[in-house]
Every structure is written in C-alpha cells, then in structure tokens.
C-alpha cells in the first residue's frame, strides 16, 4: 500500500442518495446538494486539499422523507437529519464544522 497525505482534520459525511432525492435544496436558489453547498459556504476545497473532507456517501439506511442525513465522523453516535433550505451556518455549527465567517 502507498500512503497519500491529506490535510483533513476530520470529515463530514452526507448521504448522496438523500441529496439526489431532494434534488438539491441548499445554497442560493436551493439548487445545490448539501455537500456542495456546505463546501462553498465554508470555503472548503474539494478533495484531499481542504482542511475538512465533506464526502457524499451511499445510503446510510435512515432514509428520511424530504431531508438529508449528515454526520461528523468525529461524532459517529450522533447523526443529523437536515431539512432542505436549512440555514447553512446553523448546519455547520450543528455538525461542528469549522466554518470561517
Ligand atoms: S437515502 Fe439517505 S439515508 Fe437512505
């Protein structure tokens, strides 16, 4: 195996299937998926270059109707159901995501 250095201090996992089901729902105009909207809102680079990873996963087997499941990998015992249109500052705070103002 060959190691690859990442700059991540942690990771936020967002259900990609939920995101597809709600057809975006976040960001300006409500058209961006949660992972992308959070990345933009908190100015986090995509991939291994960012200080935190925001990763879309497969179905997490919660499957809320009209919402998206997200969690901080440092708090795997606490998952969050995020409604479309939720305030991204509040979402970042809830997920303990370091988001510059
Ligand atoms: S579709 Fe997102 S948890 Fe199942």
PDB file of N, CA and C in Angstrom, residues 18-19 21-27 30 32 34 65-68 81-88 91:
ATOM      1  N   UNK A  18     -29.881  10.700  -0.394  1.00  0.00           N
ATOM      2  CA  UNK A  18     -30.850  11.680   0.125  1.00  0.00           C
ATOM      3  C   UNK A  18     -30.757  12.966  -0.707  1.00  0.00           C
ATOM      4  N   UNK A  19     -29.516  13.393  -0.961  1.00  0.00           N
ATOM      5  CA  UNK A  19     -29.297  14.636  -1.704  1.00  0.00           C
ATOM      6  C   UNK A  19     -29.942  14.557  -3.082  1.00  0.00           C
ATOM      7  N   UNK A  21     -32.493  12.634  -3.875  1.00  0.00           N
ATOM      8  CA  UNK A  21     -33.953  12.573  -3.710  1.00  0.00           C
ATOM      9  C   UNK A  21     -34.568  13.954  -3.515  1.00  0.00           C
ATOM     10  N   UNK A  22     -33.863  14.843  -2.764  1.00  0.00           N
ATOM     11  CA  UNK A  22     -34.430  16.178  -2.538  1.00  0.00           C
ATOM     12  C   UNK A  22     -34.060  17.147  -3.661  1.00  0.00           C
ATOM     13  N   UNK A  23     -33.328  16.659  -4.648  1.00  0.00           N
ATOM     14  CA  UNK A  23     -32.968  17.453  -5.836  1.00  0.00           C
ATOM     15  C   UNK A  23     -32.324  18.782  -5.457  1.00  0.00           C
ATOM     16  N   UNK A  24     -31.245  18.701  -4.696  1.00  0.00           N
ATOM     17  CA  UNK A  24     -30.548  19.925  -4.277  1.00  0.00           C
ATOM     18  C   UNK A  24     -31.112  20.388  -2.953  1.00  0.00           C
ATOM     19  N   UNK A  25     -31.723  21.561  -2.959  1.00  0.00           N
ATOM     20  CA  UNK A  25     -32.403  22.041  -1.757  1.00  0.00           C
ATOM     21  C   UNK A  25     -31.601  22.987  -0.887  1.00  0.00           C
ATOM     22  N   UNK A  26     -30.324  23.224  -1.242  1.00  0.00           N
ATOM     23  CA  UNK A  26     -29.482  24.059  -0.378  1.00  0.00           C
ATOM     24  C   UNK A  26     -28.778  25.125  -1.214  1.00  0.00           C
ATOM     25  N   UNK A  27     -28.194  26.079  -0.508  1.00  0.00           N
ATOM     26  CA  UNK A  27     -27.470  27.161  -1.177  1.00  0.00           C
ATOM     27  C   UNK A  27     -28.421  28.173  -1.775  1.00  0.00           C
ATOM     28  N   UNK A  30     -31.561  27.316  -3.705  1.00  0.00           N
ATOM     29  CA  UNK A  30     -31.952  25.969  -3.291  1.00  0.00           C
ATOM     30  C   UNK A  30     -31.715  24.901  -4.341  1.00  0.00           C
ATOM     31  N   UNK A  32     -28.430  23.487  -4.920  1.00  0.00           N
ATOM     32  CA  UNK A  32     -27.196  22.715  -4.705  1.00  0.00           C
ATOM     33  C   UNK A  32     -27.426  21.592  -3.704  1.00  0.00           C
ATOM     34  N   UNK A  34     -26.434  19.319  -0.468  1.00  0.00           N
ATOM     35  CA  UNK A  34     -25.899  19.782   0.821  1.00  0.00           C
ATOM     36  C   UNK A  34     -24.379  19.787   0.863  1.00  0.00           C
ATOM     37  N   UNK A  65     -37.819  11.234   4.822  1.00  0.00           N
ATOM     38  CA  UNK A  65     -38.565  11.763   3.667  1.00  0.00           C
ATOM     39  C   UNK A  65     -38.282  13.256   3.529  1.00  0.00           C
ATOM     40  N   UNK A  66     -37.821  13.671   2.367  1.00  0.00           N
ATOM     41  CA  UNK A  66     -37.616  15.086   2.081  1.00  0.00           C
ATOM     42  C   UNK A  66     -36.522  15.743   2.902  1.00  0.00           C
ATOM     43  N   UNK A  67     -35.505  15.003   3.312  1.00  0.00           N
ATOM     44  CA  UNK A  67     -34.405  15.570   4.087  1.00  0.00           C
ATOM     45  C   UNK A  67     -33.135  14.772   3.798  1.00  0.00           C
ATOM     46  N   UNK A  68     -32.019  15.251   4.354  1.00  0.00           N
ATOM     47  CA  UNK A  68     -30.715  14.651   4.081  1.00  0.00           C
ATOM     48  C   UNK A  68     -30.033  14.272   5.399  1.00  0.00           C
ATOM     49  N   UNK A  81     -30.548  14.951  10.697  1.00  0.00           N
ATOM     50  CA  UNK A  81     -31.433  14.981   9.540  1.00  0.00           C
ATOM     51  C   UNK A  81     -31.629  16.452   9.192  1.00  0.00           C
ATOM     52  N   UNK A  82     -31.167  16.829   8.027  1.00  0.00           N
ATOM     53  CA  UNK A  82     -31.146  18.236   7.628  1.00  0.00           C
ATOM     54  C   UNK A  82     -32.251  18.482   6.599  1.00  0.00           C
ATOM     55  N   UNK A  83     -33.117  19.431   6.917  1.00  0.00           N
ATOM     56  CA  UNK A  83     -34.205  19.778   6.007  1.00  0.00           C
ATOM     57  C   UNK A  83     -33.674  20.679   4.885  1.00  0.00           C
ATOM     58  N   UNK A  84     -34.167  20.518   3.669  1.00  0.00           N
ATOM     59  CA  UNK A  84     -33.764  21.426   2.584  1.00  0.00           C
ATOM     60  C   UNK A  84     -34.073  22.878   2.971  1.00  0.00           C
ATOM     61  N   UNK A  85     -33.184  23.766   2.575  1.00  0.00           N
ATOM     62  CA  UNK A  85     -33.361  25.180   2.877  1.00  0.00           C
ATOM     63  C   UNK A  85     -32.872  25.573   4.262  1.00  0.00           C
ATOM     64  N   UNK A  86     -32.325  24.609   5.016  1.00  0.00           N
ATOM     65  CA  UNK A  86     -31.828  24.919   6.360  1.00  0.00           C
ATOM     66  C   UNK A  86     -30.693  25.938   6.269  1.00  0.00           C
ATOM     67  N   UNK A  87     -30.586  26.768   7.313  1.00  0.00           N
ATOM     68  CA  UNK A  87     -29.535  27.775   7.373  1.00  0.00           C
ATOM     69  C   UNK A  87     -28.164  27.072   7.450  1.00  0.00           C
ATOM     70  N   UNK A  88     -27.289  27.376   6.517  1.00  0.00           N
ATOM     71  CA  UNK A  88     -26.009  26.655   6.441  1.00  0.00           C
ATOM     72  C   UNK A  88     -25.073  26.982   7.605  1.00  0.00           C
ATOM     73  N   UNK A  91     -26.340  24.615  10.184  1.00  0.00           N
ATOM     74  CA  UNK A  91     -25.958  23.241   9.839  1.00  0.00           C
ATOM     75  C   UNK A  91     -24.480  23.019  10.165  1.00  0.00           C
TER      76      UNK A  91
END
